Amino acid sequence: MSYSLLSAYEEPAFNSGVVKPFQCLKLGGRLIKDQYFVYVLLCMVILVILTCIPFSGLFWGAWMSGIYAALFGRMRGEWTTFSNTISRGFGVVGPSFVVAILWNLPFVPLGIGIELFSRWQDHIQKTYPGATPVASDVLTTEFAVLGGLLVFYVLAFLITGLIFPFAYQLVVDRQMSGWKAVKLSARAARANFGGVLGLVILELMLVAMGIALCCVGLPFILPWTKSAWAIAYTEVFSLAPQNQPAPMPYPPPPPPPPAFGKEW
């Protein structure tokens, strides 16, 4: 625990060496099994929105926070609904936006590389129109660039997975600012490096399977992986107690009866 010199804010403590990747996936599956297709539909909607609506990625952080808020509510016995998920996510839209911006930074060079590769592909098609065979050295370069982009994606995925695994959860559960949540998430991940790395690799493999199925499998994978990270969060940090209304104070005792008698 640590205290700021300017405030009495107490930073949440975390456990070390407690993340077990396969157990998190197993318990995560149990957590969402009763409402699995509700989470699938939530993921499907956000993926369609991100694909079809320009600048909708700005709300990715709010959606992620809403999903984790719904999962934490599920742990407390609540049922997940679209309205609750959206309202809880947009309730912390500011800190979630900060986390999303920082999370996306390692992928910016990848996006630039993909855009340059796409333009190069257009140039190749113009150079070798129709059935004209593409030169072997050009094909070799294409495969090399594609391999490099794939390696860069894996590296960016690992970097973000080892820095931000608990950032959105901290924003939702502990009402932390985006920057503080990222810093604490990175420290907690470092203290649970082996387990976090294992879960990141499992998530990468599952996401790759979803993408390999023409991206159709992705909405069916995301609820499972996010619930696994929610379980991992509860192992590293404990869920914050819900705000309960303060009990009504007891009525004050009645005043003592007046003293009767003569004054001498």
GROMACS .gro file of C-alpha atoms in nm:
model
  264
    1MET     CA    1   0.000   0.000   0.000
    2SER     CA    2   0.116   0.353  -0.068
    3TYR     CA    3  -0.006   0.699   0.010
    4SER     CA    4   0.016   1.015  -0.193
    5LEU     CA    5   0.194   1.310  -0.031
    6LEU     CA    6  -0.093   1.531  -0.140
    7SER     CA    7  -0.390   1.315  -0.041
    8ALA     CA    8  -0.493   1.034   0.187
    9TYR     CA    9  -0.562   0.802  -0.109
   10GLU     CA   10  -0.465   0.446  -0.028
   11GLU     CA   11  -0.353   0.237  -0.325
   12PRO     CA   12  -0.502  -0.114  -0.340
   13ALA     CA   13  -0.267  -0.394  -0.238
   14PHE     CA   14  -0.218  -0.692  -0.468
   15ASN     CA   15  -0.105  -1.053  -0.435
   16SER     CA   16   0.198  -1.200  -0.608
   17GLY     CA   17   0.230  -1.527  -0.797
   18VAL     CA   18  -0.140  -1.617  -0.780
   19VAL     CA   19  -0.249  -1.617  -1.149
   20LYS     CA   20  -0.306  -1.969  -1.285
   21PRO     CA   21  -0.392  -1.938  -1.657
   22PHE     CA   22  -0.587  -2.261  -1.712
   23GLN     CA   23  -0.777  -2.220  -1.387
   24CYS     CA   24  -0.873  -1.865  -1.488
   25LEU     CA   25  -1.009  -1.992  -1.820
   26LYS     CA   26  -1.197  -2.272  -1.644
   27LEU     CA   27  -1.354  -2.044  -1.383
   28GLY     CA   28  -1.419  -1.777  -1.645
   29GLY     CA   29  -1.620  -2.026  -1.847
   30ARG     CA   30  -1.826  -2.113  -1.542
   31LEU     CA   31  -1.886  -1.746  -1.469
   32ILE     CA   32  -2.053  -1.671  -1.803
   33LYS     CA   33  -2.210  -2.006  -1.890
   34ASP     CA   34  -2.562  -1.905  -1.777
   35GLN     CA   35  -2.555  -1.592  -1.996
   36TYR     CA   36  -2.292  -1.686  -2.251
   37PHE     CA   37  -2.490  -1.577  -2.556
   38VAL     CA   38  -2.570  -1.242  -2.397
   39TYR     CA   39  -2.196  -1.174  -2.381
   40VAL     CA   40  -2.152  -1.309  -2.735
   41LEU     CA   41  -2.414  -1.065  -2.859
   42LEU     CA   42  -2.248  -0.777  -2.672
   43CYS     CA   43  -1.915  -0.861  -2.837
   44MET     CA   44  -2.077  -0.904  -3.178
   45VAL     CA   45  -2.246  -0.563  -3.156
   46ILE     CA   46  -1.929  -0.380  -3.060
   47LEU     CA   47  -1.726  -0.552  -3.334
   48VAL     CA   48  -1.986  -0.455  -3.595
   49ILE     CA   49  -1.989  -0.097  -3.465
   50LEU     CA   50  -1.610  -0.075  -3.474
   51THR     CA   51  -1.609  -0.208  -3.830
   52CYS     CA   52  -1.889   0.005  -3.973
   53ILE     CA   53  -1.886   0.337  -3.788
   54PRO     CA   54  -1.588   0.578  -3.824
   55PHE     CA   55  -1.416   0.686  -3.502
   56SER     CA   56  -1.621   0.439  -3.298
   57GLY     CA   57  -1.293   0.306  -3.163
   58LEU     CA   58  -1.297   0.606  -2.929
   59PHE     CA   59  -1.556   0.417  -2.725
   60TRP     CA   60  -1.359   0.091  -2.708
   61GLY     CA   61  -1.244   0.170  -2.354
   62ALA     CA   62  -1.598   0.236  -2.233
   63TRP     CA   63  -1.713  -0.094  -2.383
   64MET     CA   64  -1.427  -0.284  -2.218
   65SER     CA   65  -1.504  -0.125  -1.883
   66GLY     CA   66  -1.872  -0.209  -1.925
   67ILE     CA   67  -1.791  -0.574  -1.995
   68TYR     CA   68  -1.576  -0.599  -1.682
   69ALA     CA   69  -1.840  -0.420  -1.476
   70ALA     CA   70  -2.096  -0.674  -1.599
   71LEU     CA   71  -1.863  -0.964  -1.515
   72PHE     CA   72  -1.802  -0.829  -1.164
   73GLY     CA   73  -2.174  -0.789  -1.122
   74ARG     CA   74  -2.217  -1.149  -1.233
   75MET     CA   75  -1.977  -1.254  -0.956
   76ARG     CA   76  -2.208  -1.079  -0.711
   77GLY     CA   77  -2.511  -1.264  -0.845
   78GLU     CA   78  -2.643  -0.993  -1.079
   79TRP     CA   79  -2.777  -1.061  -1.428
   80THR     CA   80  -2.607  -0.894  -1.722
   81THR     CA   81  -2.816  -0.667  -1.946
   82PHE     CA   82  -2.730  -0.438  -2.235
   83SER     CA   83  -2.844  -0.127  -2.048
   84ASN     CA   84  -2.638  -0.203  -1.736
   85THR     CA   85  -2.329  -0.286  -1.939
   86ILE     CA   86  -2.347   0.033  -2.145
   87SER     CA   87  -2.434   0.263  -1.855
   88ARG     CA   88  -2.156   0.128  -1.633
   89GLY     CA   89  -1.903   0.154  -1.914
   90PHE     CA   90  -1.990   0.513  -1.999
   91GLY     CA   91  -1.993   0.594  -1.629
   92VAL     CA   92  -1.612   0.571  -1.639
   93VAL     CA   93  -1.565   0.684  -2.000
   94GLY     CA   94  -1.289   0.934  -1.915
   95PRO     CA   95  -1.045   0.699  -1.736
   96SER     CA   96  -1.132   0.420  -1.980
   97PHE     CA   97  -1.046   0.647  -2.274
   98VAL     CA   98  -0.703   0.716  -2.123
   99VAL     CA   99  -0.638   0.343  -2.081
  100ALA     CA  100  -0.752   0.274  -2.437
  101ILE     CA  101  -0.524   0.543  -2.581
  102LEU     CA  102  -0.221   0.409  -2.393
  103TRP     CA  103  -0.312   0.050  -2.480
  104ASN     CA  104  -0.325   0.132  -2.852
  105LEU     CA  105   0.015   0.304  -2.867
  106PRO     CA  106   0.215  -0.018  -2.938
  107PHE     CA  107  -0.022  -0.093  -3.228
  108VAL     CA  108   0.021   0.245  -3.398
  109PRO     CA  109   0.338   0.142  -3.592
  110LEU     CA  110   0.157  -0.178  -3.690
  111GLY     CA  111  -0.135   0.022  -3.830
  112ILE     CA  112   0.106   0.241  -4.028
  113GLY     CA  113   0.281  -0.069  -4.160
  114ILE     CA  114  -0.048  -0.226  -4.269
  115GLU     CA  115  -0.149   0.093  -4.448
  116LEU     CA  116   0.186   0.112  -4.632
  117PHE     CA  117   0.161  -0.257  -4.722
  118SER     CA  118  -0.189  -0.205  -4.860
  119ARG     CA  119  -0.071   0.081  -5.081
  120TRP     CA  120   0.222  -0.131  -5.200
  121GLN     CA  121  -0.024  -0.409  -5.289
  122ASP     CA  122  -0.221  -0.163  -5.502
  123HIS     CA  123   0.101  -0.066  -5.678
  124ILE     CA  124   0.185  -0.433  -5.744
  125GLN     CA  125  -0.159  -0.495  -5.893
  126LYS     CA  126  -0.113  -0.201  -6.128
  127THR     CA  127   0.235  -0.320  -6.223
  128TYR     CA  128   0.119  -0.678  -6.288
  129PRO     CA  129  -0.239  -0.639  -6.416
  130GLY     CA  130  -0.477  -0.923  -6.484
  131ALA     CA  131  -0.314  -1.265  -6.528
  132THR     CA  132   0.039  -1.126  -6.551
  133PRO     CA  133   0.259  -1.340  -6.319
  134VAL     CA  134   0.417  -1.154  -6.032
  135ALA     CA  135   0.795  -1.170  -6.015
  136SER     CA  136   0.929  -1.424  -5.767
  137ASP     CA  137   1.138  -1.169  -5.580
  138VAL     CA  138   0.829  -0.952  -5.532
  139LEU     CA  139   0.634  -1.249  -5.396
  140THR     CA  140   0.921  -1.330  -5.159
  141THR     CA  141   0.923  -0.972  -5.035
  142GLU     CA  142   0.545  -0.981  -4.987
  143PHE     CA  143   0.562  -1.291  -4.768
  144ALA     CA  144   0.855  -1.145  -4.573
  145VAL     CA  145   0.664  -0.823  -4.503
  146LEU     CA  146   0.352  -1.015  -4.403
  147GLY     CA  147   0.562  -1.227  -4.166
  148GLY     CA  148   0.717  -0.913  -4.019
  149LEU     CA  149   0.374  -0.757  -3.961
  150LEU     CA  150   0.255  -1.076  -3.793
  151VAL     CA  151   0.558  -1.083  -3.563
  152PHE     CA  152   0.505  -0.716  -3.478
  153TYR     CA  153   0.141  -0.787  -3.392
  154VAL     CA  154   0.240  -1.069  -3.159
  155LEU     CA  155   0.498  -0.849  -2.989
  156ALA     CA  156   0.249  -0.562  -2.946
  157PHE     CA  157  -0.008  -0.807  -2.809
  158LEU     CA  158   0.241  -0.939  -2.556
  159ILE     CA  159   0.355  -0.591  -2.453
  160THR     CA  160   0.002  -0.467  -2.392
  161GLY     CA  161  -0.092  -0.792  -2.221
  162LEU     CA  162   0.195  -0.755  -1.974
  163ILE     CA  163   0.124  -0.389  -1.896
  164PHE     CA  164  -0.254  -0.345  -1.911
  165PRO     CA  165  -0.408  -0.677  -1.793
  166PHE     CA  166  -0.585  -0.520  -1.493
  167ALA     CA  167  -0.616  -0.155  -1.598
  168TYR     CA  168  -0.980  -0.155  -1.706
  169GLN     CA  169  -1.077  -0.365  -1.404
  170LEU     CA  170  -0.914  -0.116  -1.168
  171VAL     CA  171  -1.096   0.173  -1.337
  172VAL     CA  172  -1.429  -0.004  -1.292
  173ASP     CA  173  -1.380  -0.170  -0.954
  174ARG     CA  174  -1.165   0.085  -0.772
  175GLN     CA  175  -1.271   0.402  -0.957
  176MET     CA  176  -0.907   0.483  -1.033
  177SER     CA  177  -0.788   0.733  -1.290
  178GLY     CA  178  -0.661   0.589  -1.617
  179TRP     CA  179  -0.294   0.667  -1.557
  180LYS     CA  180  -0.292   0.533  -1.200
  181ALA     CA  181  -0.474   0.218  -1.313
  182VAL     CA  182  -0.214   0.154  -1.584
  183LYS     CA  183   0.079   0.200  -1.345
  184LEU     CA  184  -0.072  -0.028  -1.080
  185SER     CA  185  -0.168  -0.285  -1.344
  186ALA     CA  186   0.189  -0.298  -1.471
  187ARG     CA  187   0.329  -0.350  -1.120
  188ALA     CA  188   0.075  -0.623  -1.040
  189ALA     CA  189   0.149  -0.795  -1.372
  190ARG     CA  190   0.522  -0.787  -1.297
  191ALA     CA  191   0.455  -0.948  -0.958
  192ASN     CA  192   0.255  -1.222  -1.137
  193PHE     CA  193   0.470  -1.237  -1.451
  194GLY     CA  194   0.459  -1.610  -1.522
  195GLY     CA  195   0.084  -1.648  -1.480
  196VAL     CA  196   0.002  -1.328  -1.668
  197LEU     CA  197   0.231  -1.424  -1.956
  198GLY     CA  198   0.073  -1.769  -1.974
  199LEU     CA  199  -0.278  -1.621  -1.985
  200VAL     CA  200  -0.173  -1.367  -2.250
  201ILE     CA  201  -0.035  -1.649  -2.467
  202LEU     CA  202  -0.353  -1.854  -2.424
  203GLU     CA  203  -0.561  -1.549  -2.513
  204LEU     CA  204  -0.346  -1.487  -2.821
  205MET     CA  205  -0.397  -1.844  -2.938
  206LEU     CA  206  -0.774  -1.828  -2.884
  207VAL     CA  207  -0.803  -1.491  -3.059
  208ALA     CA  208  -0.598  -1.628  -3.351
  209MET     CA  209  -0.844  -1.917  -3.376
  210GLY     CA  210  -1.135  -1.672  -3.382
  211ILE     CA  211  -0.970  -1.461  -3.654
  212ALA     CA  212  -0.884  -1.773  -3.855
  213LEU     CA  213  -1.257  -1.851  -3.876
  214CYS     CA  214  -1.302  -1.541  -4.095
  215CYS     CA  215  -1.340  -1.339  -3.772
  216VAL     CA  216  -1.679  -1.505  -3.714
  217GLY     CA  217  -1.542  -1.694  -3.415
  218LEU     CA  218  -1.409  -1.380  -3.245
  219PRO     CA  219  -1.735  -1.282  -3.067
  220PHE     CA  220  -1.753  -1.636  -2.930
  221ILE     CA  221  -1.395  -1.618  -2.796
  222LEU     CA  222  -1.391  -1.270  -2.642
  223PRO     CA  223  -1.643  -1.339  -2.360
  224TRP     CA  224  -1.434  -1.635  -2.248
  225THR     CA  225  -1.103  -1.447  -2.249
  226LYS     CA  226  -1.245  -1.139  -2.077
  227SER     CA  227  -1.409  -1.349  -1.806
  228ALA     CA  228  -1.073  -1.524  -1.753
  229TRP     CA  229  -0.908  -1.185  -1.698
  230ALA     CA  230  -1.187  -1.087  -1.459
  231ILE     CA  231  -1.111  -1.403  -1.258
  232ALA     CA  232  -0.738  -1.325  -1.267
  233TYR     CA  233  -0.812  -0.976  -1.134
  234THR     CA  234  -0.999  -1.116  -0.835
  235GLU     CA  235  -0.702  -1.340  -0.759
  236VAL     CA  236  -0.454  -1.052  -0.771
  237PHE     CA  237  -0.683  -0.787  -0.622
  238SER     CA  238  -0.994  -0.849  -0.418
  239LEU     CA  239  -1.319  -0.703  -0.543
  240ALA     CA  240  -1.397  -0.375  -0.372
  241PRO     CA  241  -1.697  -0.397  -0.139
  242GLN     CA  242  -2.015  -0.253  -0.280
  243ASN     CA  243  -2.128   0.079  -0.147
  244GLN     CA  244  -2.400   0.000   0.101
  245PRO     CA  245  -2.628   0.266   0.248
  246ALA     CA  246  -2.520   0.371   0.593
  247PRO     CA  247  -2.734   0.222   0.870
  248MET     CA  248  -2.983   0.451   1.035
  249PRO     CA  249  -2.845   0.588   1.361
  250TYR     CA  250  -3.008   0.479   1.681
  251PRO     CA  251  -3.237   0.745   1.829
  252PRO     CA  252  -3.073   0.940   2.107
  253PRO     CA  253  -3.168   0.834   2.458
  254PRO     CA  254  -3.447   1.039   2.618
  255PRO     CA  255  -3.339   1.320   2.848
  256PRO     CA  256  -3.336   1.238   3.219
  257PRO     CA  257  -3.656   1.325   3.405
  258PRO     CA  258  -3.658   1.660   3.579
  259ALA     CA  259  -3.554   1.655   3.941
  260PHE     CA  260  -3.839   1.720   4.180
  261GLY     CA  261  -3.802   1.844   4.536
  262LYS     CA  262  -3.729   2.145   4.734
  263GLU     CA  263  -3.419   2.342   4.713
  264TRP     CA  264  -3.286   2.406   5.059
   0.00000   0.00000   0.00000
